[in-house]
PDB file of C-alpha atoms in Angstrom:
ATOM      1  CA  MET T   1      98.196  86.332 123.240  1.00 32.00           C
ATOM      2  CA  ARG T   2      95.979  83.782 121.546  1.00 34.00           C
ATOM      3  CA  GLY T   3      96.538  82.354 118.170  1.00 35.00           C
ATOM      4  CA  LEU T   4      94.494  83.189 115.116  1.00 33.00           C
ATOM      5  CA  LEU T   5      91.758  80.826 116.106  1.00 37.00           C
ATOM      6  CA  ALA T   6      88.965  81.101 113.533  1.00 42.00           C
ATOM      7  CA  LEU T   7      85.325  80.154 113.391  1.00 45.00           C
ATOM      8  CA  MET T   8      83.366  80.131 110.104  1.00 42.00           C
ATOM      9  CA  VAL T   9      79.673  81.133 110.325  1.00 45.00           C
ATOM     10  CA  VAL T  10      77.515  80.231 107.334  1.00 41.00           C
ATOM     11  CA  CYS T  11      73.983  81.590 106.882  1.00 45.00           C
ATOM     12  CA  VAL T  12      71.508  81.283 104.106  1.00 38.00           C
ATOM     13  CA  ALA T  13      69.662  84.362 103.008  1.00 41.00           C
ATOM     14  CA  SER T  14      68.566  84.969  99.420  1.00 39.00           C
ATOM     15  CA  ASN T  15      68.601  88.721  99.668  1.00 46.00           C
ATOM     16  CA  PHE T  16      72.377  88.911 100.393  1.00 44.00           C
ATOM     17  CA  VAL T  17      75.264  88.413  97.958  1.00 44.00           C
ATOM     18  CA  SER T  18      77.121  86.496 100.676  1.00 48.00           C
ATOM     19  CA  CYS T  19      76.815  85.860 104.376  1.00 55.00           C
ATOM     20  CA  VAL T  20      79.837  83.692 105.094  1.00 72.00           C
ATOM     21  CA  VAL T  21      81.597  85.304 108.036  1.00 79.00           C
ATOM     22  CA  THR T  22      84.823  84.169 109.665  1.00 88.00           C
ATOM     23  CA  ILE T  23      85.419  85.067 113.311  1.00 91.00           C
ATOM     24  CA  TYR T  24      89.033  85.011 114.565  1.00 92.00           C
ATOM     25  CA  SER T  25      90.914  86.303 117.554  1.00 94.00           C
ATOM     26  CA  PRO T  26      94.199  88.050 116.763  1.00 94.00           C
ATOM     27  CA  MET T  27      94.897  88.729 120.446  1.00 94.00           C
ATOM     28  CA  ASP T  28      93.304  88.345 123.919  1.00 95.00           C
ATOM     29  CA  LYS T  29      89.993  90.090 124.422  1.00 96.00           C
ATOM     30  CA  VAL T  30      89.622  90.808 120.610  1.00 96.00           C
ATOM     31  CA  LEU T  31      87.245  89.167 118.217  1.00 95.00           C
ATOM     32  CA  VAL T  32      87.299  90.043 114.526  1.00 95.00           C
ATOM     33  CA  LEU T  33      84.460  89.404 112.049  1.00 93.00           C
ATOM     34  CA  SER T  34      85.873  88.971 108.633  1.00 90.00           C
ATOM     35  CA  VAL T  35      82.925  89.719 106.429  1.00 89.00           C
ATOM     36  CA  PRO T  36      82.472  90.008 102.558  1.00 85.00           C
ATOM     37  CA  HIS T  37      82.032  93.205 100.771  1.00 79.00           C
ATOM     38  CA  GLY T  38      78.571  94.113  99.614  1.00 72.00           C
ATOM     39  CA  PRO T  39      75.182  93.388 101.125  1.00 69.00           C
ATOM     40  CA  ARG T  40      75.302  90.742 103.760  1.00 70.00           C
ATOM     41  CA  ALA T  41      73.147  89.295 106.621  1.00 77.00           C
ATOM     42  CA  PRO T  42      73.683  90.363 110.239  1.00 85.00           C
ATOM     43  CA  SER T  43      76.063  88.232 112.309  1.00 88.00           C
ATOM     44  CA  ASN T  44      75.523  86.751 115.794  1.00 90.00           C
ATOM     45  CA  VAL T  45      78.596  86.788 118.075  1.00 93.00           C
ATOM     46  CA  SER T  46      78.738  84.921 121.369  1.00 93.00           C
ATOM     47  CA  LEU T  47      80.536  86.696 124.253  1.00 95.00           C
ATOM     48  CA  VAL T  48      81.460  85.420 127.676  1.00 95.00           C
ATOM     49  CA  CYS T  49      82.260  87.617 130.701  1.00 95.00           C
ATOM     50  CA  GLY T  50      84.282  84.848 132.232  1.00 93.00           C
ATOM     51  CA  GLU T  51      84.058  81.453 134.044  1.00 92.00           C
ATOM     52  CA  ALA T  52      84.754  83.183 137.415  1.00 92.00           C
ATOM     53  CA  TYR T  53      81.649  85.390 137.082  1.00 92.00           C
ATOM     54  CA  LYS T  54      79.099  82.721 135.979  1.00 89.00           C
ATOM     55  CA  ASP T  55      77.207  83.075 139.333  1.00 89.00           C
ATOM     56  CA  GLN T  56      77.462  86.895 139.492  1.00 91.00           C
ATOM     57  CA  ASP T  57      74.779  89.382 138.588  1.00 95.00           C
ATOM     58  CA  VAL T  58      76.373  90.721 135.481  1.00 96.00           C
ATOM     59  CA  VAL T  59      75.318  93.576 133.155  1.00 96.00           C
ATOM     60  CA  TRP T  60      76.935  94.751 129.984  1.00 97.00           C
ATOM     61  CA  LYS T  61      77.875  98.006 128.321  1.00 96.00           C
ATOM     62  CA  LYS T  62      78.734  98.799 124.697  1.00 95.00           C
ATOM     63  CA  ASN T  63      81.363 101.499 124.212  1.00 95.00           C
ATOM     64  CA  GLY T  64      80.738 102.637 127.776  1.00 95.00           C
ATOM     65  CA  GLN T  65      76.945 102.929 127.415  1.00 95.00           C
ATOM     66  CA  SER T  66      74.476 100.724 129.256  1.00 94.00           C
ATOM     67  CA  THR T  67      72.606  98.012 127.320  1.00 93.00           C
ATOM     68  CA  ARG T  68      69.764  95.506 127.884  1.00 92.00           C
ATOM     69  CA  TYR T  69      72.328  92.679 127.959  1.00 93.00           C
ATOM     70  CA  VAL T  70      72.596  90.757 131.252  1.00 94.00           C
ATOM     71  CA  GLY T  71      74.154  87.515 132.423  1.00 94.00           C
ATOM     72  CA  ASN T  72      77.587  85.928 132.037  1.00 95.00           C
ATOM     73  CA  GLN T  73      76.946  84.838 128.479  1.00 94.00           C
ATOM     74  CA  LEU T  74      75.240  86.740 125.709  1.00 91.00           C
ATOM     75  CA  THR T  75      74.871  86.841 121.952  1.00 93.00           C
ATOM     76  CA  VAL T  76      75.209  90.175 120.212  1.00 92.00           C
ATOM     77  CA  ARG T  77      73.893  90.953 116.745  1.00 90.00           C
ATOM     78  CA  VAL T  78      76.375  92.770 114.565  1.00 91.00           C
ATOM     79  CA  GLU T  79      75.028  94.637 111.431  1.00 87.00           C
ATOM     80  CA  GLU T  80      77.334  96.298 109.033  1.00 83.00           C
ATOM     81  CA  MET T  81      80.031  98.144 111.178  1.00 86.00           C
ATOM     82  CA  MET T  82      77.876  98.261 114.314  1.00 89.00           C
ATOM     83  CA  ALA T  83      80.324  96.479 116.564  1.00 93.00           C
ATOM     84  CA  GLY T  84      82.449  97.834 119.401  1.00 94.00           C
ATOM     85  CA  ASN T  85      83.749  97.354 122.871  1.00 96.00           C
ATOM     86  CA  PHE T  86      81.550  95.147 125.043  1.00 96.00           C
ATOM     87  CA  SER T  87      82.409  95.211 128.755  1.00 97.00           C
ATOM     88  CA  CYS T  88      80.782  93.387 131.640  1.00 96.00           C
ATOM     89  CA  HIS T  89      80.218  94.825 135.158  1.00 97.00           C
ATOM     90  CA  LEU T  90      78.705  93.847 138.543  1.00 96.00           C
ATOM     91  CA  ARG T  91      75.108  95.156 138.583  1.00 94.00           C
ATOM     92  CA  ARG T  92      75.319  96.175 142.275  1.00 93.00           C
ATOM     93  CA  ASP T  93      78.141  98.768 141.943  1.00 93.00           C
ATOM     94  CA  GLY T  94      79.150  98.867 138.292  1.00 93.00           C
ATOM     95  CA  SER T  95      82.561  97.331 138.967  1.00 95.00           C
ATOM     96  CA  TYR T  96      84.387  96.383 135.797  1.00 97.00           C
ATOM     97  CA  LEU T  97      84.933  92.631 135.272  1.00 97.00           C
ATOM     98  CA  ASN T  98      86.051  92.010 131.751  1.00 96.00           C
ATOM     99  CA  HIS T  99      85.588  93.081 128.088  1.00 96.00           C
ATOM    100  CA  THR T 100      85.700  91.977 124.454  1.00 96.00           C
ATOM    101  CA  LEU T 101      86.525  94.305 121.623  1.00 97.00           C
ATOM    102  CA  VAL T 102      84.503  93.226 118.554  1.00 96.00           C
ATOM    103  CA  LEU T 103      85.779  94.563 115.227  1.00 96.00           C
ATOM    104  CA  VAL T 104      84.698  94.157 111.641  1.00 94.00           C
ATOM    105  CA  GLN T 105      87.187  93.549 108.768  1.00 93.00           C
ATOM    106  CA  LEU T 106      86.071  93.519 105.157  1.00 90.00           C
ATOM    107  CA  ASN T 107      87.205  90.619 103.013  1.00 84.00           C
ATOM    108  CA  PRO T 108      89.110  90.924 100.798  1.00 81.00           C
ATOM    109  CA  ASP T 109      90.813  93.620 102.849  1.00 76.00           C
ATOM    110  CA  ASN T 110      91.573  95.845  99.883  1.00 74.00           C
ATOM    111  CA  MET T 111      89.400  98.984 100.447  1.00 75.00           C
ATOM    112  CA  THR T 112      91.796 100.828 102.740  1.00 85.00           C
ATOM    113  CA  VAL T 113      90.349 103.988 104.342  1.00 91.00           C
ATOM    114  CA  LEU T 114      92.351 104.291 107.501  1.00 94.00           C
ATOM    115  CA  LEU T 115      95.906 104.970 106.118  1.00 94.00           C
ATOM    116  CA  GLU T 116      97.205 107.279 103.422  1.00 92.00           C
ATOM    117  CA  LYS T 117      98.881 105.747 100.476  1.00 90.00           C
ATOM    118  CA  LEU T 118     102.656 106.548 100.278  1.00 87.00           C
ATOM    119  CA  PRO T 119     103.451 109.579  98.065  1.00 83.00           C
ATOM    120  CA  GLY T 120     104.592 108.503  94.652  1.00 73.00           C
ATOM    121  CA  SER T 121     103.663 104.863  95.242  1.00 67.00           C
ATOM    122  CA  SER T 122     102.472 103.157  92.074  1.00 61.00           C
ATOM    123  CA  ASP T 123     100.777 100.349  94.059  1.00 67.00           C
ATOM    124  CA  THR T 124      98.826 100.136  97.220  1.00 73.00           C
ATOM    125  CA  GLN T 125     101.724 100.664  99.542  1.00 88.00           C
ATOM    126  CA  HIS T 126     100.887 102.461 102.803  1.00 93.00           C
ATOM    127  CA  ILE T 127     103.885 101.689 105.127  1.00 95.00           C
ATOM    128  CA  LEU T 128     107.419 103.074 104.816  1.00 93.00           C
ATOM    129  CA  CYS T 129     110.110 101.004 106.538  1.00 94.00           C
ATOM    130  CA  SER T 130     113.755 102.095 106.821  1.00 93.00           C
ATOM    131  CA  GLY T 131     116.915 101.518 108.897  1.00 92.00           C
ATOM    132  CA  ASN T 132     120.195 103.419 109.039  1.00 90.00           C
ATOM    133  CA  ASN T 133     122.501 100.410 109.334  1.00 89.00           C
ATOM    134  CA  TYR T 134     122.492  96.607 109.475  1.00 88.00           C
ATOM    135  CA  SER T 135     122.350  96.258 113.314  1.00 87.00           C
ATOM    136  CA  GLY T 136     118.714  94.754 113.007  1.00 89.00           C
ATOM    137  CA  SER T 137     116.923  97.953 114.066  1.00 92.00           C
ATOM    138  CA  PHE T 138     114.404  99.510 111.687  1.00 95.00           C
ATOM    139  CA  ASN T 139     111.456 101.849 111.765  1.00 95.00           C
ATOM    140  CA  CYS T 140     108.094 101.659 109.959  1.00 97.00           C
ATOM    141  CA  ARG T 141     105.846 104.692 109.643  1.00 96.00           C
ATOM    142  CA  TRP T 142     102.403 105.448 108.141  1.00 96.00           C
ATOM    143  CA  THR T 143      99.998 108.421 107.945  1.00 95.00           C
ATOM    144  CA  LYS T 144      96.565 108.036 109.333  1.00 95.00           C
ATOM    145  CA  LYS T 145      93.513 109.344 107.432  1.00 93.00           C
ATOM    146  CA  ARG T 146      91.349 109.339 110.531  1.00 93.00           C
ATOM    147  CA  GLU T 147      92.412 111.136 113.666  1.00 90.00           C
ATOM    148  CA  ASN T 148      90.937 108.444 115.877  1.00 93.00           C
ATOM    149  CA  ALA T 149      92.560 105.430 114.086  1.00 95.00           C
ATOM    150  CA  ALA T 150      94.680 103.471 116.478  1.00 95.00           C
ATOM    151  CA  VAL T 151      97.103 100.569 116.406  1.00 97.00           C
ATOM    152  CA  LEU T 152      95.553  97.313 117.600  1.00 96.00           C
ATOM    153  CA  LEU T 153      98.461  94.977 116.986  1.00 96.00           C
ATOM    154  CA  VAL T 154     101.917  94.941 115.339  1.00 97.00           C
ATOM    155  CA  LYS T 155     103.485  91.665 114.067  1.00 96.00           C
ATOM    156  CA  ALA T 156     106.949  91.408 112.672  1.00 97.00           C
ATOM    157  CA  GLU T 157     108.882  88.083 112.139  1.00 95.00           C
ATOM    158  CA  ARG T 158     111.470  86.510 110.011  1.00 94.00           C
ATOM    159  CA  ASN T 159     111.339  82.776 109.240  1.00 92.00           C
ATOM    160  CA  SER T 160     108.553  82.398 111.953  1.00 92.00           C
ATOM    161  CA  THR T 161     110.771  84.083 114.571  1.00 92.00           C
ATOM    162  CA  ALA T 162     109.085  87.063 116.216  1.00 94.00           C
ATOM    163  CA  ILE T 163     110.876  90.530 116.021  1.00 95.00           C
ATOM    164  CA  ALA T 164     110.303  92.824 119.037  1.00 95.00           C
ATOM    165  CA  CYS T 165     108.562  96.085 118.168  1.00 96.00           C
ATOM    166  CA  GLU T 166     107.461  99.199 120.160  1.00 96.00           C
ATOM    167  CA  VAL T 167     104.665 101.459 118.952  1.00 96.00           C
ATOM    168  CA  ASP T 168     105.403 105.161 118.901  1.00 95.00           C
ATOM    169  CA  ALA T 169     103.423 107.344 121.303  1.00 93.00           C
ATOM    170  CA  ASP T 170     101.448 108.998 118.414  1.00 93.00           C
ATOM    171  CA  GLY T 171     100.464 105.654 116.865  1.00 94.00           C
ATOM    172  CA  SER T 172     101.970 106.664 113.500  1.00 95.00           C
ATOM    173  CA  GLY T 173     104.945 104.170 113.570  1.00 96.00           C
ATOM    174  CA  VAL T 174     106.967 101.552 115.297  1.00 97.00           C
ATOM    175  CA  ARG T 175     110.516 100.853 116.208  1.00 96.00           C
ATOM    176  CA  CYS T 176     111.588  97.221 115.798  1.00 96.00           C
ATOM    177  CA  ASN T 177     114.867  95.431 116.743  1.00 94.00           C
ATOM    178  CA  GLU T 178     115.931  92.103 115.405  1.00 89.00           C
ATOM    179  CA  ARG T 179     118.752  90.553 117.213  1.00 80.00           C
ATOM    180  CA  GLY T 180     121.180  88.528 115.202  1.00 70.00           C
ATOM    181  CA  CYS T 181     124.497  88.486 113.327  1.00 62.00           C
ATOM    182  CA  VAL T 182     124.670  91.600 111.208  1.00 60.00           C
ATOM    183  CA  LYS T 183     127.175  89.972 108.824  1.00 61.00           C
ATOM    184  CA  GLN T 184     124.903  86.995 108.111  1.00 68.00           C
ATOM    185  CA  GLU T 185     123.525  86.837 104.625  1.00 76.00           C
ATOM    186  CA  GLU T 186     119.695  87.431 104.535  1.00 83.00           C
ATOM    187  CA  SER T 187     117.925  84.373 103.172  1.00 88.00           C
ATOM    188  CA  HIS T 188     114.442  85.029 104.651  1.00 92.00           C
ATOM    189  CA  PHE T 189     112.209  88.106 104.355  1.00 93.00           C
ATOM    190  CA  ILE T 190     110.985  90.238 107.242  1.00 95.00           C
ATOM    191  CA  ASP T 191     107.155  89.963 107.304  1.00 96.00           C
ATOM    192  CA  PHE T 192     105.671  93.078 108.942  1.00 97.00           C
ATOM    193  CA  SER T 193     101.953  93.725 109.511  1.00 96.00           C
ATOM    194  CA  VAL T 194     100.039  96.324 111.495  1.00 96.00           C
ATOM    195  CA  TYR T 195      96.372  96.139 112.382  1.00 96.00           C
ATOM    196  CA  ILE T 196      94.754  99.573 112.520  1.00 96.00           C
ATOM    197  CA  TYR T 197      91.185 100.256 113.794  1.00 96.00           C
ATOM    198  CA  SER T 198      88.724 103.139 113.915  1.00 95.00           C
ATOM    199  CA  ASN T 199      85.490 102.815 115.790  1.00 93.00           C
ATOM    200  CA  ALA T 200      84.626  99.232 114.908  1.00 94.00           C
ATOM    201  CA  ARG T 201      86.409  98.983 111.498  1.00 94.00           C
ATOM    202  CA  LEU T 202      89.657  97.001 111.279  1.00 96.00           C
ATOM    203  CA  GLU T 203      92.210  97.089 108.419  1.00 95.00           C
ATOM    204  CA  LYS T 204      95.407  95.091 108.094  1.00 94.00           C
ATOM    205  CA  TYR T 205      98.456  96.539 106.319  1.00 94.00           C
ATOM    206  CA  SER T 206     101.497  94.528 105.411  1.00 93.00           C
ATOM    207  CA  ARG T 207     104.915  94.760 103.939  1.00 93.00           C
ATOM    208  CA  VAL T 208     107.578  92.163 103.165  1.00 95.00           C
ATOM    209  CA  PHE T 209     111.222  93.167 102.795  1.00 93.00           C
ATOM    210  CA  PHE T 210     114.880  92.296 103.289  1.00 92.00           C
ATOM    211  CA  LEU T 211     116.689  94.578 105.648  1.00 90.00           C
ATOM    212  CA  ARG T 212     119.204  95.254 102.890  1.00 88.00           C
ATOM    213  CA  ASP T 213     116.418  96.755 100.788  1.00 89.00           C
ATOM    214  CA  ILE T 214     115.401  99.353 103.385  1.00 92.00           C
ATOM    215  CA  VAL T 215     118.775 100.484 104.819  1.00 91.00           C
ATOM    216  CA  ILE T 216     119.321 104.190 104.125  1.00 92.00           C
ATOM    217  CA  PRO T 217     122.560 105.680 105.531  1.00 93.00           C
ATOM    218  CA  GLY T 218     122.271 108.627 107.810  1.00 93.00           C
ATOM    219  CA  ARG T 219     123.843 112.047 107.097  1.00 94.00           C
ATOM    220  CA  VAL T 220     127.629 111.924 106.573  1.00 94.00           C
ATOM    221  CA  THR T 221     129.682 113.570 109.392  1.00 94.00           C
ATOM    222  CA  ASN T 222     132.701 115.731 110.087  1.00 93.00           C
ATOM    223  CA  LEU T 223     132.483 117.855 107.031  1.00 92.00           C
ATOM    224  CA  ARG T 224     135.583 119.996 106.742  1.00 90.00           C
ATOM    225  CA  LEU T 225     138.227 121.612 104.459  1.00 88.00           C
ATOM    226  CA  GLU T 226     141.826 120.509 104.417  1.00 86.00           C
ATOM    227  CA  GLY T 227     144.157 122.202 101.999  1.00 82.00           C
ATOM    228  CA  GLU T 228     142.452 122.045  98.619  1.00 81.00           C
ATOM    229  CA  ARG T 229     140.103 119.187  99.467  1.00 86.00           C
ATOM    230  CA  PHE T 230     136.566 118.896 100.889  1.00 88.00           C
ATOM    231  CA  LEU T 231     136.521 115.898 103.276  1.00 91.00           C
ATOM    232  CA  TRP T 232     133.893 114.046 105.319  1.00 91.00           C
ATOM    233  CA  GLU T 233     133.359 110.770 107.236  1.00 92.00           C
ATOM    234  CA  GLU T 234     130.796 107.950 107.256  1.00 91.00           C
ATOM    235  CA  PRO T 235     127.371 108.519 108.936  1.00 93.00           C
ATOM    236  CA  GLU T 236     127.679 108.206 112.776  1.00 90.00           C
ATOM    237  CA  PHE T 237     125.717 104.989 113.009  1.00 88.00           C
ATOM    238  CA  TRP T 238     127.013 103.209 109.840  1.00 89.00           C
ATOM    239  CA  GLU T 239     128.254  99.693 110.491  1.00 80.00           C
ATOM    240  CA  LYS T 240     131.920  99.055 110.875  1.00 76.00           C
ATOM    241  CA  PRO T 241     134.252  97.943 109.378  1.00 72.00           C
ATOM    242  CA  CYS T 242     133.429 100.195 106.391  1.00 65.00           C
ATOM    243  CA  SER T 243     135.431  97.980 104.163  1.00 65.00           C
ATOM    244  CA  PHE T 244     132.742  95.402 104.688  1.00 76.00           C
ATOM    245  CA  TYR T 245     129.790  97.825 104.518  1.00 82.00           C
ATOM    246  CA  GLN T 246     131.013 100.057 101.705  1.00 88.00           C
ATOM    247  CA  LEU T 247     129.349 103.230 100.789  1.00 91.00           C
ATOM    248  CA  GLN T 248     129.505 105.449  97.695  1.00 91.00           C
ATOM    249  CA  PHE T 249     128.949 109.279  97.867  1.00 91.00           C
ATOM    250  CA  GLU T 250     127.192 111.750  95.734  1.00 90.00           C
ATOM    251  CA  VAL T 251     128.803 115.210  95.791  1.00 90.00           C
ATOM    252  CA  LYS T 252     127.789 118.402  94.076  1.00 86.00           C
ATOM    253  CA  ARG T 253     128.043 122.193  94.438  1.00 84.00           C
ATOM    254  CA  VAL T 254     125.080 124.509  94.608  1.00 85.00           C
ATOM    255  CA  GLN T 255     124.792 128.301  94.769  1.00 83.00           C
ATOM    256  CA  GLN T 256     124.675 129.819  98.274  1.00 81.00           C
ATOM    257  CA  GLY T 257     121.062 129.968  99.447  1.00 81.00           C
ATOM    258  CA  ALA T 258     119.958 127.116  97.138  1.00 83.00           C
ATOM    259  CA  SER T 259     118.741 123.806  98.289  1.00 85.00           C
ATOM    260  CA  CYS T 260     120.875 120.673  97.974  1.00 86.00           C
ATOM    261  CA  GLN T 261     117.975 119.220  96.087  1.00 82.00           C
ATOM    262  CA  ALA T 262     118.526 121.837  93.404  1.00 71.00           C
ATOM    263  CA  PHE T 263     119.122 120.417  89.924  1.00 67.00           C
ATOM    264  CA  PRO T 264     121.196 120.948  87.972  1.00 56.00           C
ATOM    265  CA  ALA T 265     124.083 121.797  90.277  1.00 55.00           C
ATOM    266  CA  LEU T 266     126.718 124.398  89.302  1.00 56.00           C
ATOM    267  CA  LYS T 267     128.748 123.974  86.161  1.00 53.00           C
ATOM    268  CA  GLU T 268     130.327 120.628  86.848  1.00 55.00           C
ATOM    269  CA  LYS T 269     128.177 117.597  86.979  1.00 58.00           C
ATOM    270  CA  THR T 270     127.287 115.669  90.172  1.00 67.00           C
ATOM    271  CA  GLU T 271     130.013 113.209  91.056  1.00 73.00           C
ATOM    272  CA  ILE T 272     129.593 109.663  92.432  1.00 79.00           C
ATOM    273  CA  LEU T 273     132.643 108.757  94.461  1.00 71.00           C
ATOM    274  CA  ALA T 274     134.061 105.985  96.604  1.00 76.00           C
ATOM    275  CA  ASP T 275     136.546 108.224  98.346  1.00 82.00           C
ATOM    276  CA  LYS T 276     135.535 110.679 101.089  1.00 87.00           C
ATOM    277  CA  SER T 277     137.339 113.576  99.312  1.00 85.00           C
ATOM    278  CA  PHE T 278     136.506 116.306  96.726  1.00 82.00           C
ATOM    279  CA  PRO T 279     138.430 119.308  95.281  1.00 81.00           C
ATOM    280  CA  ILE T 280     137.535 122.760  96.622  1.00 76.00           C
ATOM    281  CA  TYR T 281     138.014 124.761  93.313  1.00 65.00           C
ATOM    282  CA  LYS T 282     139.866 127.524  95.005  1.00 60.00           C
ATOM    283  CA  LYS T 283     140.231 129.503  91.826  1.00 55.00           C
ATOM    284  CA  LYS T 284     136.495 129.810  91.541  1.00 58.00           C
ATOM    285  CA  PRO T 285     134.157 132.004  93.617  1.00 52.00           C
ATOM    286  CA  LYS T 286     133.754 130.678  97.167  1.00 64.00           C
ATOM    287  CA  LYS T 287     130.069 131.577  97.484  1.00 75.00           C
ATOM    288  CA  TYR T 288     128.804 128.024  97.046  1.00 82.00           C
ATOM    289  CA  VAL T 289     127.821 125.053  99.192  1.00 86.00           C
ATOM    290  CA  PHE T 290     129.175 121.539  99.022  1.00 87.00           C
ATOM    291  CA  CYS T 291     126.395 118.867  99.257  1.00 90.00           C
ATOM    292  CA  VAL T 292     127.128 115.213  99.924  1.00 93.00           C
ATOM    293  CA  ARG T 293     124.995 112.150 100.775  1.00 94.00           C
ATOM    294  CA  ALA T 294     125.660 108.388 101.014  1.00 93.00           C
ATOM    295  CA  GLN T 295     124.276 105.210  99.609  1.00 92.00           C
ATOM    296  CA  ASP T 296     125.029 101.578 100.173  1.00 90.00           C
ATOM    297  CA  LYS T 297     127.335 100.699  97.331  1.00 88.00           C
ATOM    298  CA  TYR T 298     125.950  97.277  96.508  1.00 86.00           C
ATOM    299  CA  THR T 299     122.262  97.146  97.318  1.00 85.00           C
ATOM    300  CA  GLY T 300     120.941  99.966  95.312  1.00 80.00           C
ATOM    301  CA  ALA T 301     118.870 101.148  98.339  1.00 83.00           C
ATOM    302  CA  PRO T 302     117.742 104.810  98.404  1.00 87.00           C
ATOM    303  CA  TRP T 303     120.301 107.650  99.050  1.00 91.00           C
ATOM    304  CA  GLY T 304     120.489 109.173 102.487  1.00 93.00           C
ATOM    305  CA  GLU T 305     119.792 112.817 103.216  1.00 93.00           C
ATOM    306  CA  TYR T 306     122.257 115.557 102.145  1.00 94.00           C
ATOM    307  CA  SER T 307     124.777 117.113 104.515  1.00 94.00           C
ATOM    308  CA  GLU T 308     126.113 120.474 103.393  1.00 91.00           C
ATOM    309  CA  LEU T 309     129.127 122.712 103.988  1.00 87.00           C
ATOM    310  CA  ASN T 310     129.132 126.432 103.231  1.00 84.00           C
ATOM    311  CA  VAL T 311     132.598 126.835 101.690  1.00 75.00           C
ATOM    312  CA  CYS T 312     132.866 130.555 102.349  1.00 64.00           C
ATOM    313  CA  GLU T 313     131.926 130.199 106.002  1.00 63.00           C
ATOM    314  CA  ALA T 314     134.292 127.183 106.373  1.00 61.00           C
ATOM    315  CA  ILE T 315     137.215 129.078 104.964  1.00 59.00           C
ATOM    316  CA  THR T 316     136.617 132.067 107.135  1.00 54.00           C
ATOM    317  CA  LYS T 317     136.345 129.887 110.243  1.00 56.00           C
ATOM    318  CA  ASP T 318     139.540 128.076 109.294  1.00 50.00           C
ATOM    319  CA  THR T 319     141.400 131.335 108.816  1.00 46.00           C
ATOM    320  CA  THR T 320     140.175 132.763 112.138  1.00 44.00           C
ATOM    321  CA  GLU T 321     141.182 129.586 113.999  1.00 45.00           C
ATOM    322  CA  ARG T 322     144.707 129.764 112.507  1.00 42.00           C
ATOM    323  CA  ILE T 323     145.056 133.336 113.689  1.00 38.00           C
TER     324      ILE T 323
END
C-alpha cells in the first residue's frame, strides 16, 4: 500500500469559485481527487498503464466500456463526479494489464450521502463501534444509504500502530483485533476511519475512541433460581478476574408477556446491584419475568442487553427435576 502521496493542482478560471484540486493515493491502484464544493473547473489526471507495457499496443476502458484512449500513458479529464475505473488492455486480444480507480472526494468532506446518521445521534456520527470485553477485539458498523456503496479502505491505529481489521461480507461493518496487554491503562485513542465509495464518489468517515468507552458487556449467563434467590453469572466473554473488571447489574421484574424494556417495572423500583443475586418474592404472584443486564461499574459505558428468566416456568422446571 502506498502512503498518502499528494499532488496539488492549481488552475485559474474566473468562472469558478475555486479550482484547487489535491490528488492523493490512499492505496495502490487508486487516485482520489479532493475537490472543493461548488462550481469548479475540470481536472486533468495523468494515468500510466505501467513501465512494463510502454512498448505494447495498449487501449483503455472506463468502467468496462471501450474508450478512444490509447497508449501506455494518458491524461483523462474529470468533470464533476465523472471519474471511474480506468483499465488498460492489449489491443490484439483485449487482455487485462492494469487499472487505476479514480474517485472524487468533496472538500471539506462534510456532505455525507453514502451512510446513514446513527439513530438518536445529536452530531454527525455515522459509525457505531463496540466490544464485549477488553481483549482488544471490537466491531464497527454502519448503515449504507446506497445499495452499491462499497468499502474502499479501512484504517485503524493507536499511537501510529496499525490494528488489523477484516471487513464483513456485506460491507456494513468490520471486525478489528488489537493485540496488547488487556490490563494496561489506555493512554492513546484508537483512530478509526473507513473510506466508502459509490460510483466515483468517495467519502471518509472517522471515529476516535478509547476501548473503555465502547465496551458493552454481553448478556449475563446461567440464570437460575436457588431457594428464595434469583441468581446469574457474568457474561460468557467478560474478562477475568471479575474482581479487576467489575460489573454492576440492573435487575427488575416485568409482567409475563411484557418486554424487558417496559417502564416502569412492577411495583418495586429497578435495582442496581453489585451482587449476582436478587430475592424471588415467593409470597407474590409468580407470573412475572426477571430481567437483568450488566454494565462496566467504573466507565459509565452503555448497558448490555437484557437476559430474562420466566419465574413461573423456572419454578415448574425445578419442581419437575426434583421429582
